[in-house]
Structures are given as structure tokens and as C-alpha cells.
mmCIF file of C-alpha atoms and ligand atoms in Angstrom:
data_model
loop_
_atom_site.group_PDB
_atom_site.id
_atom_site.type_symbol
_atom_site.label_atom_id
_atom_site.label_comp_id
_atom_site.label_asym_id
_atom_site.label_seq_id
_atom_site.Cartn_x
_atom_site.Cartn_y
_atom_site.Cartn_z
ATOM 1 C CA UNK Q 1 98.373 75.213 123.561
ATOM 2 C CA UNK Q 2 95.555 77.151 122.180
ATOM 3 C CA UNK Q 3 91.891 75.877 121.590
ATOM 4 C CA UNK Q 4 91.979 75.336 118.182
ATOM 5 C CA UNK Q 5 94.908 72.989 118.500
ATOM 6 C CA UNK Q 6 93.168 70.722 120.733
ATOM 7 C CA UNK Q 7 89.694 70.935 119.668
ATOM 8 C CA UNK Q 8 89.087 70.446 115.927
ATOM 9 C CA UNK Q 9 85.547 72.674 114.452
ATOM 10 C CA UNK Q 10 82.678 72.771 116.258
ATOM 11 C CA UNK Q 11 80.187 69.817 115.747
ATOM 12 C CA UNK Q 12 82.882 67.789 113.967
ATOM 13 C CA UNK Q 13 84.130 64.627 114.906
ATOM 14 C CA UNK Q 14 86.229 62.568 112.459
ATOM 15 C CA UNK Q 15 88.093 59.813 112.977
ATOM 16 C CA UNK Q 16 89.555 59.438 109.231
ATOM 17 C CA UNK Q 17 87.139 56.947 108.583
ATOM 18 C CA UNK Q 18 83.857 58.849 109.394
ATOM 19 C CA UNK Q 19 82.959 61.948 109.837
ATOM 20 C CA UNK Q 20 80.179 63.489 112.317
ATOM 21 C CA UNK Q 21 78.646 67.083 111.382
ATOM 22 C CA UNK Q 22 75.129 68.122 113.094
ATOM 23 C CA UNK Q 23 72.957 65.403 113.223
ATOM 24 C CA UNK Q 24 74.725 63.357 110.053
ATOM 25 C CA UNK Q 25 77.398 60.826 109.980
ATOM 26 C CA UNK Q 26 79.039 60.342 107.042
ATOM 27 C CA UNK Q 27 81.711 57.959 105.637
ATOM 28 C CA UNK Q 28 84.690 58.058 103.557
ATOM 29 C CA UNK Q 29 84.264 58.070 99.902
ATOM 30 C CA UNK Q 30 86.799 59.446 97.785
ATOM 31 C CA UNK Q 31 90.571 59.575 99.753
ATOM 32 C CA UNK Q 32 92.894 62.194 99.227
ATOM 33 C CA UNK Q 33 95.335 60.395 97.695
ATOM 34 C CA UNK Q 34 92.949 59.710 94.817
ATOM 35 C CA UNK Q 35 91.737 63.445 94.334
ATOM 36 C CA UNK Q 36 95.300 64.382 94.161
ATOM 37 C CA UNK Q 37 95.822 61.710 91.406
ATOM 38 C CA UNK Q 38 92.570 62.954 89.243
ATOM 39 C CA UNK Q 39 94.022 66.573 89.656
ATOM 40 C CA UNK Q 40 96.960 65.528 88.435
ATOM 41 C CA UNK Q 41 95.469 64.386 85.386
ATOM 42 C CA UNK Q 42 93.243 67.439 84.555
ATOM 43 C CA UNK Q 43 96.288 69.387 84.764
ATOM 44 C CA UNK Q 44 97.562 66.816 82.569
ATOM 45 C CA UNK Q 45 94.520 68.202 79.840
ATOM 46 C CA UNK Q 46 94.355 71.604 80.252
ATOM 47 C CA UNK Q 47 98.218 72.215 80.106
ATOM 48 C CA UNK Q 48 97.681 70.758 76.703
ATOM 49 C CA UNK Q 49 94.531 71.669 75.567
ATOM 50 C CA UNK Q 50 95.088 75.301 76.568
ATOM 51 C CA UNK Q 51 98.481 75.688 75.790
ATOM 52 C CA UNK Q 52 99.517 79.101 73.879
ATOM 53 C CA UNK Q 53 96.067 80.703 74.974
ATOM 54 C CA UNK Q 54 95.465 83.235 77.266
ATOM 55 C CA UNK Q 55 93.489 81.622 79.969
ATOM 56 C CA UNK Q 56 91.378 83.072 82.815
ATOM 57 C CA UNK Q 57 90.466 80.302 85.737
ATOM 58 C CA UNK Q 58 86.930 81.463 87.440
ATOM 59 C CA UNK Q 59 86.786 79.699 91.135
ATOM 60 C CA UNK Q 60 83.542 79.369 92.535
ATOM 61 C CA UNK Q 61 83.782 80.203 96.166
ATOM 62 C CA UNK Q 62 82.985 78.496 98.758
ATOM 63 C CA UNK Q 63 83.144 75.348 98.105
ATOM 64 C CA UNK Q 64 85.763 75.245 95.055
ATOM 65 C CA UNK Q 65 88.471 76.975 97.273
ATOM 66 C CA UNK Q 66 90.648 73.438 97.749
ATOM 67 C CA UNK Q 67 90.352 71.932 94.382
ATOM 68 C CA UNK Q 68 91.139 75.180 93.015
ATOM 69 C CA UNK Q 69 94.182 75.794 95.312
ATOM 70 C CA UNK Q 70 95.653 72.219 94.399
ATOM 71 C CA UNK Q 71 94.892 71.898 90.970
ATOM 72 C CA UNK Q 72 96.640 75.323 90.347
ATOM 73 C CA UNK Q 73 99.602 74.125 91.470
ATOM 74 C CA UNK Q 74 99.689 71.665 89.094
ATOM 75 C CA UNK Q 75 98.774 74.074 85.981
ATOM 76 C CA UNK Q 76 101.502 75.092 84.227
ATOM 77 C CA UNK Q 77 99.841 77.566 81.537
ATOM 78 C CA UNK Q 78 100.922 81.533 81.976
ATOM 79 C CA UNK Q 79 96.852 82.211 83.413
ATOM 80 C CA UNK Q 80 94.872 84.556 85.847
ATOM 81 C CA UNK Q 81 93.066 83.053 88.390
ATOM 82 C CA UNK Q 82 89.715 84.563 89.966
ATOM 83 C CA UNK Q 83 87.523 83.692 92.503
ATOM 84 C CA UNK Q 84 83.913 84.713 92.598
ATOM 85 C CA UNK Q 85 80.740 84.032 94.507
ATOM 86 C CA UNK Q 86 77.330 83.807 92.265
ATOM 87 C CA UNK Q 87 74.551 85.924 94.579
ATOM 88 C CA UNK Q 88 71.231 86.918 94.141
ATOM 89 C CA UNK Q 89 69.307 90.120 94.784
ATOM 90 C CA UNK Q 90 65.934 91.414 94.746
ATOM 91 C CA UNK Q 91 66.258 93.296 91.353
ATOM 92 C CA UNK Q 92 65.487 96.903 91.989
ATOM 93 C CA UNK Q 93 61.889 97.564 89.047
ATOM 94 C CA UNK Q 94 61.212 93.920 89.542
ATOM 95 C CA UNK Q 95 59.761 91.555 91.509
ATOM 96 C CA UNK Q 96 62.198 88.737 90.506
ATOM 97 C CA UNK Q 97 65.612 87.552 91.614
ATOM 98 C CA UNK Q 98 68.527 88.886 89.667
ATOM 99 C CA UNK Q 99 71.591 87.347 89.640
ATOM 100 C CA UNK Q 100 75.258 88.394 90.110
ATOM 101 C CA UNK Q 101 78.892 87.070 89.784
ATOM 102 C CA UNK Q 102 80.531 89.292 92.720
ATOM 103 C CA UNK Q 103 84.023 89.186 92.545
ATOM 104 C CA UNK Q 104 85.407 88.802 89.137
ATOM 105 C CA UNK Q 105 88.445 91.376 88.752
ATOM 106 C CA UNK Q 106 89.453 91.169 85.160
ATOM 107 C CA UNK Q 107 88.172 91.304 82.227
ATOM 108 C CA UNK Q 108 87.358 88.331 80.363
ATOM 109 C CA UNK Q 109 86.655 89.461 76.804
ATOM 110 C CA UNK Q 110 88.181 87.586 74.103
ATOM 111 C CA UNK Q 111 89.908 85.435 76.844
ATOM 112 C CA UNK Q 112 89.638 81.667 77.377
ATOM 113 C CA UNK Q 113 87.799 80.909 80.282
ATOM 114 C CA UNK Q 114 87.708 77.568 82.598
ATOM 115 C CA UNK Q 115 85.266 77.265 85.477
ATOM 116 C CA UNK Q 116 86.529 75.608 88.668
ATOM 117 C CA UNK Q 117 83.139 74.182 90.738
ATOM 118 C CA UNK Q 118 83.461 71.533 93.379
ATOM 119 C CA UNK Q 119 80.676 69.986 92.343
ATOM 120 C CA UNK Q 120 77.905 69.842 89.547
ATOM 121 C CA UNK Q 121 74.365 68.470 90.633
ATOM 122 C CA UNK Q 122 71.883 69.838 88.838
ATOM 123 C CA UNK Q 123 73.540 72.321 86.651
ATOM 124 C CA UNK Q 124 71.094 75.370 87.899
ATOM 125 C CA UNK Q 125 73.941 77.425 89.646
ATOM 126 C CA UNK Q 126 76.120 76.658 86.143
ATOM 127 C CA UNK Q 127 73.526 77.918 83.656
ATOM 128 C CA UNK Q 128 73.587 80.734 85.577
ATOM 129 C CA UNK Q 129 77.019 81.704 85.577
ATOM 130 C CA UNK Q 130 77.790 80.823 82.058
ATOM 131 C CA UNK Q 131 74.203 83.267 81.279
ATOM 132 C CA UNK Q 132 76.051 85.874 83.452
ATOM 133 C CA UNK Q 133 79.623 85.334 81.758
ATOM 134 C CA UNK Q 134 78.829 85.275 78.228
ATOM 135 C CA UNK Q 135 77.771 88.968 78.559
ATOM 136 C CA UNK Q 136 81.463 89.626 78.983
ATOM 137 C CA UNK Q 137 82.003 88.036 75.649
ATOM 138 C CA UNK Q 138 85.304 85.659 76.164
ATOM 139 C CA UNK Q 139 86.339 83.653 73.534
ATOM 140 C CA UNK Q 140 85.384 80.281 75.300
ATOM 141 C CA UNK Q 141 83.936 79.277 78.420
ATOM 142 C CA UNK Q 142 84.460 75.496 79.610
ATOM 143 C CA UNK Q 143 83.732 73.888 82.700
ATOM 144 C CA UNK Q 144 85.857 72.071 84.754
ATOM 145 C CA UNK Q 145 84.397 70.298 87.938
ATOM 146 C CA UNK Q 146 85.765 68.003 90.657
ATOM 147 C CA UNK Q 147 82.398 65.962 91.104
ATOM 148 C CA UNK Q 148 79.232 65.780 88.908
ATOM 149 C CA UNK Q 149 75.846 63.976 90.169
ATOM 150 C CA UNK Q 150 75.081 62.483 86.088
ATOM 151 C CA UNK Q 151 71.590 61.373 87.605
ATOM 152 C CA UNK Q 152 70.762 64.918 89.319
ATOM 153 C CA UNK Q 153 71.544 67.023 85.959
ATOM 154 C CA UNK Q 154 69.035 68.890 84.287
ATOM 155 C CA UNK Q 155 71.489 71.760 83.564
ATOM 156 C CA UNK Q 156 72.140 72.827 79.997
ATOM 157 C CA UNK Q 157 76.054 72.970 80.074
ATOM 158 C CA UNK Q 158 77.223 69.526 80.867
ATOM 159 C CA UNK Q 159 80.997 69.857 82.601
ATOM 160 C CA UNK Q 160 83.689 69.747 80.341
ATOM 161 C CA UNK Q 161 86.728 68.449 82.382
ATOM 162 C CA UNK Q 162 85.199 66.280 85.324
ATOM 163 C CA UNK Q 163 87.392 64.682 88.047
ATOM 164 C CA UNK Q 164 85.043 61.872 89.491
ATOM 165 C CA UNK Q 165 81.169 61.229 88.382
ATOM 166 C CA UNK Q 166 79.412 60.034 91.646
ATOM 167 C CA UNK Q 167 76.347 58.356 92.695
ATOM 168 C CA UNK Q 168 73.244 60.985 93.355
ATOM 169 C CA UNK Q 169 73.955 61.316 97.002
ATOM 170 C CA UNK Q 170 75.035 63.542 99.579
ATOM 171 C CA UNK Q 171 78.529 64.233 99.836
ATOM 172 C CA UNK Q 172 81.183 66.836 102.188
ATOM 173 C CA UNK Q 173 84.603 67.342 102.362
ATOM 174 C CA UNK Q 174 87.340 68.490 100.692
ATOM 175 C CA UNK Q 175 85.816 72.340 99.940
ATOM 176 C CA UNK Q 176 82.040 70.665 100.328
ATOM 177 C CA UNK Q 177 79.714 71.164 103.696
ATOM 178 C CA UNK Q 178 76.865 70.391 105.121
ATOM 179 C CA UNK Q 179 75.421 73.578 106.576
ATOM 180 C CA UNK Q 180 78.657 75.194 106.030
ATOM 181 C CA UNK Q 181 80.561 72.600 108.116
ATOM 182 C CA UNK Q 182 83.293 69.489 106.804
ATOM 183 C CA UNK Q 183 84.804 71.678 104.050
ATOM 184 C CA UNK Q 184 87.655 71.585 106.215
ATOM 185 C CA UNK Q 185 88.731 67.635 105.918
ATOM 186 C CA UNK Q 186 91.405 66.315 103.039
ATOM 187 C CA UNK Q 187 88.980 63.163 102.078
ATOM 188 C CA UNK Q 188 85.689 63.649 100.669
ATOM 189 C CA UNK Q 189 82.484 61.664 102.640
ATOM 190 C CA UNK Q 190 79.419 60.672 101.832
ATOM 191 C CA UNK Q 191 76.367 60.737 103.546
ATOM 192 C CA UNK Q 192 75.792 57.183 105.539
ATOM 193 C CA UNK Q 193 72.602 55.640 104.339
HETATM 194 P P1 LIG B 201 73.601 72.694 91.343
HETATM 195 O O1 LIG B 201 72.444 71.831 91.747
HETATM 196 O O2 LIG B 201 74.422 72.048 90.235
HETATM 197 O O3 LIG B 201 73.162 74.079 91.001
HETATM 198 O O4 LIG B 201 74.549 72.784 92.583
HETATM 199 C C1 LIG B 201 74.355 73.802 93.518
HETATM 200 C C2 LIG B 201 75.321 73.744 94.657
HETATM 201 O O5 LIG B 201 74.785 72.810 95.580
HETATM 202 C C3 LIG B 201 76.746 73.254 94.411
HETATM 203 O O6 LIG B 201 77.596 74.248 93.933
HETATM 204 C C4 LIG B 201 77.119 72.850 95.811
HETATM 205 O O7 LIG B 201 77.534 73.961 96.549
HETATM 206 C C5 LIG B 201 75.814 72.319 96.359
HETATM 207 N N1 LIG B 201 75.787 70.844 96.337
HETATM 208 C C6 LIG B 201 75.212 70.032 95.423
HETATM 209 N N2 LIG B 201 75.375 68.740 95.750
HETATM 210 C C7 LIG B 201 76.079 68.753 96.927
HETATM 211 C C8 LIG B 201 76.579 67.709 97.788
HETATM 212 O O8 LIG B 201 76.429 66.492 97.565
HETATM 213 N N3 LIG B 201 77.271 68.146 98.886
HETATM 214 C C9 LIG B 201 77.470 69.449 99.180
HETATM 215 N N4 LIG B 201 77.026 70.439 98.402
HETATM 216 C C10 LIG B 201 76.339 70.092 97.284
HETATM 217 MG MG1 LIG B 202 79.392 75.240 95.230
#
């Protein structure tokens, strides 16, 4: 037996019920069964809403890898699907941060565009994408988002598609970490208070 079978990740304990990462516990909040249920359903939408377009999914890695995996196998549409990472650089005449979407490796223009994010808080990192995006002029841009934090937002794209709209506290699991730890769980916790 190797290590990896015995031991799960480093610093994680979880005993379905609660989860242990650092020095946080968290509990169960949304169960797998459920997510798979909401996916379901936003399938459900986008097979109809999209259907006869020509449709480019844009995953936003990290934490958007699982939905993106399982809601995928639910779409039905003919589609591309890219995954992309938003960074940002020290621009090289200025003394701001640029931003980048690293990653994308087709072109979008005059294509219909969906956003996959685990998550929507504030709605910074989602103005800047759709600022970044709309340069490669598609014909639409929605966004479609597991979890959204209502009470956080100060974005100016509100999601378009949204899977569960949760309480403004911490949450991992399920594609989400905390210091790059718990994406790696099928339930989604929240932070014990
Ligand atoms: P924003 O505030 O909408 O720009 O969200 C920025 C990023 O913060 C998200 O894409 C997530 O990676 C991360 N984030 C926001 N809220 C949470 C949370 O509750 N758990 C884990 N990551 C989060
Ligand atoms: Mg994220």
C-alpha cells in the first residue's frame, strides 16, 4: 500500500462531517448529493438557453476545476471548453498591476461565452475577466457560478446562472481551499463559527 492510500493530504482530517485544514475546523454545508442536483439543473438552462449557438465555456482554474468537470458532463450543447487562470504582472512602462487571462486557446470572437467560477464574493476577480474578455469581442459573455456571497458583492456583473447563494462566510470544498488545501473533498464546508 502506498502513502497516499493510507494517509489522506497533509493537514486534513475529515470525518464526513467536519473537516480540519491548518488551524480551522470547518463543518458540512452543502452535501454532494445536493451540488449534483443544482448542476443538474443549470445544465437543465443552458442546454436550452444556448441551444443552436456556438458556445465557448471559460473555467476559472483553480478552484472551478470540479464544478466545471461535473457540470460538463451534464451539458449537452456541441461547445469548447477552456480553462484559464486570471494573473497579474507588474506592467512593463508602469508602475501598476496589469492583468492577464493565461490560458485561453481559442478564439472567442463572435462566440457565446459562459464563465464557470466556483464562487462569486465580491465580484473584483469577475470585473476583471469580463474587462479582459470583451477585448476579444464575443457575441455574449454570461456568468455562471456555483456559489455567490449576495452580501459580499460590490462587483459590477452580477452572476447570471448561480447554483446556491450563501451566507457571507467562509467556505472550502468541492474545488474551494483554504490556503490551497480542502479542494479535494466531494461536500462543500463552512467555516465553524
Ligand atoms: P471575488 O471576491 O469575487 O473577487 O473572489 C475572489 C476569489 O476569492 C474567488 O474566486 C475564490 O477563489 C476566493 N474566495 C472568495 N470567497 C471564498 C470562500 O468562501 N472560500 C474560498 N475561496 C473564496
Ligand atoms: Mg476562484
Amino acid at each position: 500500500m502506498n502513502k497516499c492510500s493510507k494517509n489522506r493530504t497533509f493537514g486534513q482530517i475529515l470525518h464526513d462531517e467536519v473537516l480540519q485544514i491548518h488551524d480551522k475546523t470547518f463543518e458540512i454545508f452543502i452535501r454532494n448529493e445536493e451540488i449534483q442536483t443544482e448542476i443538474a439543473s443549470i445544465a437543465e438552462t443552458l442546454n436550452t438557453e444556448y441551444a443552436g449557438k456556438e458556445v465557448v465555456f471559460i473555467a476559472i482554474l483553480n478552484g472551478a476545476f470540479m464544478f466545471a468537470a461535473d457540470l460538463m458532463k451534464r451539458v449537452t450543447l456541441p461547445c469548447e471548453i477552456s480553462f484559464v487562470k486570471v494573473s497579474s504582472y507588474q506592467g512593463m512602462n508602469s508602475s501598476g498591476r496589469v492583468d492577464e487571462v493565461i490560458g485561453l486557446n481559442t478564439s472567442i470572437k463572435n462566440k457565446h461565452v459562459i464563465i464557470l467560477e466556483d464562487i462569486v464574493d465580491t465580484g473584483i476577480t469577475i470585473n476583471k475577466i469580463m474587462t479582459l474578455l470583451a477585448t476579444e469581442h464575443p457575441a455574449s459573455i454570461k456568468i455562471t457560478t456555483l456559489l455567490y456571497k449576495p452580501e459580499a458583492f460590490v462587483g459590477k456583473h452580477k452572476p447570471d446562472f448561480v447554483g446556491f447563494s450563501i451566507p457571507n462566510s467562509f467556505v472550502v470544498g468541492y474545488g474551494l481551499d483554504y490556503n490551497e488545501h480542502g479542494r479535494n473533498t466531494e461536500h462543500i464546508y463552512q467555516l465553524k463559527g
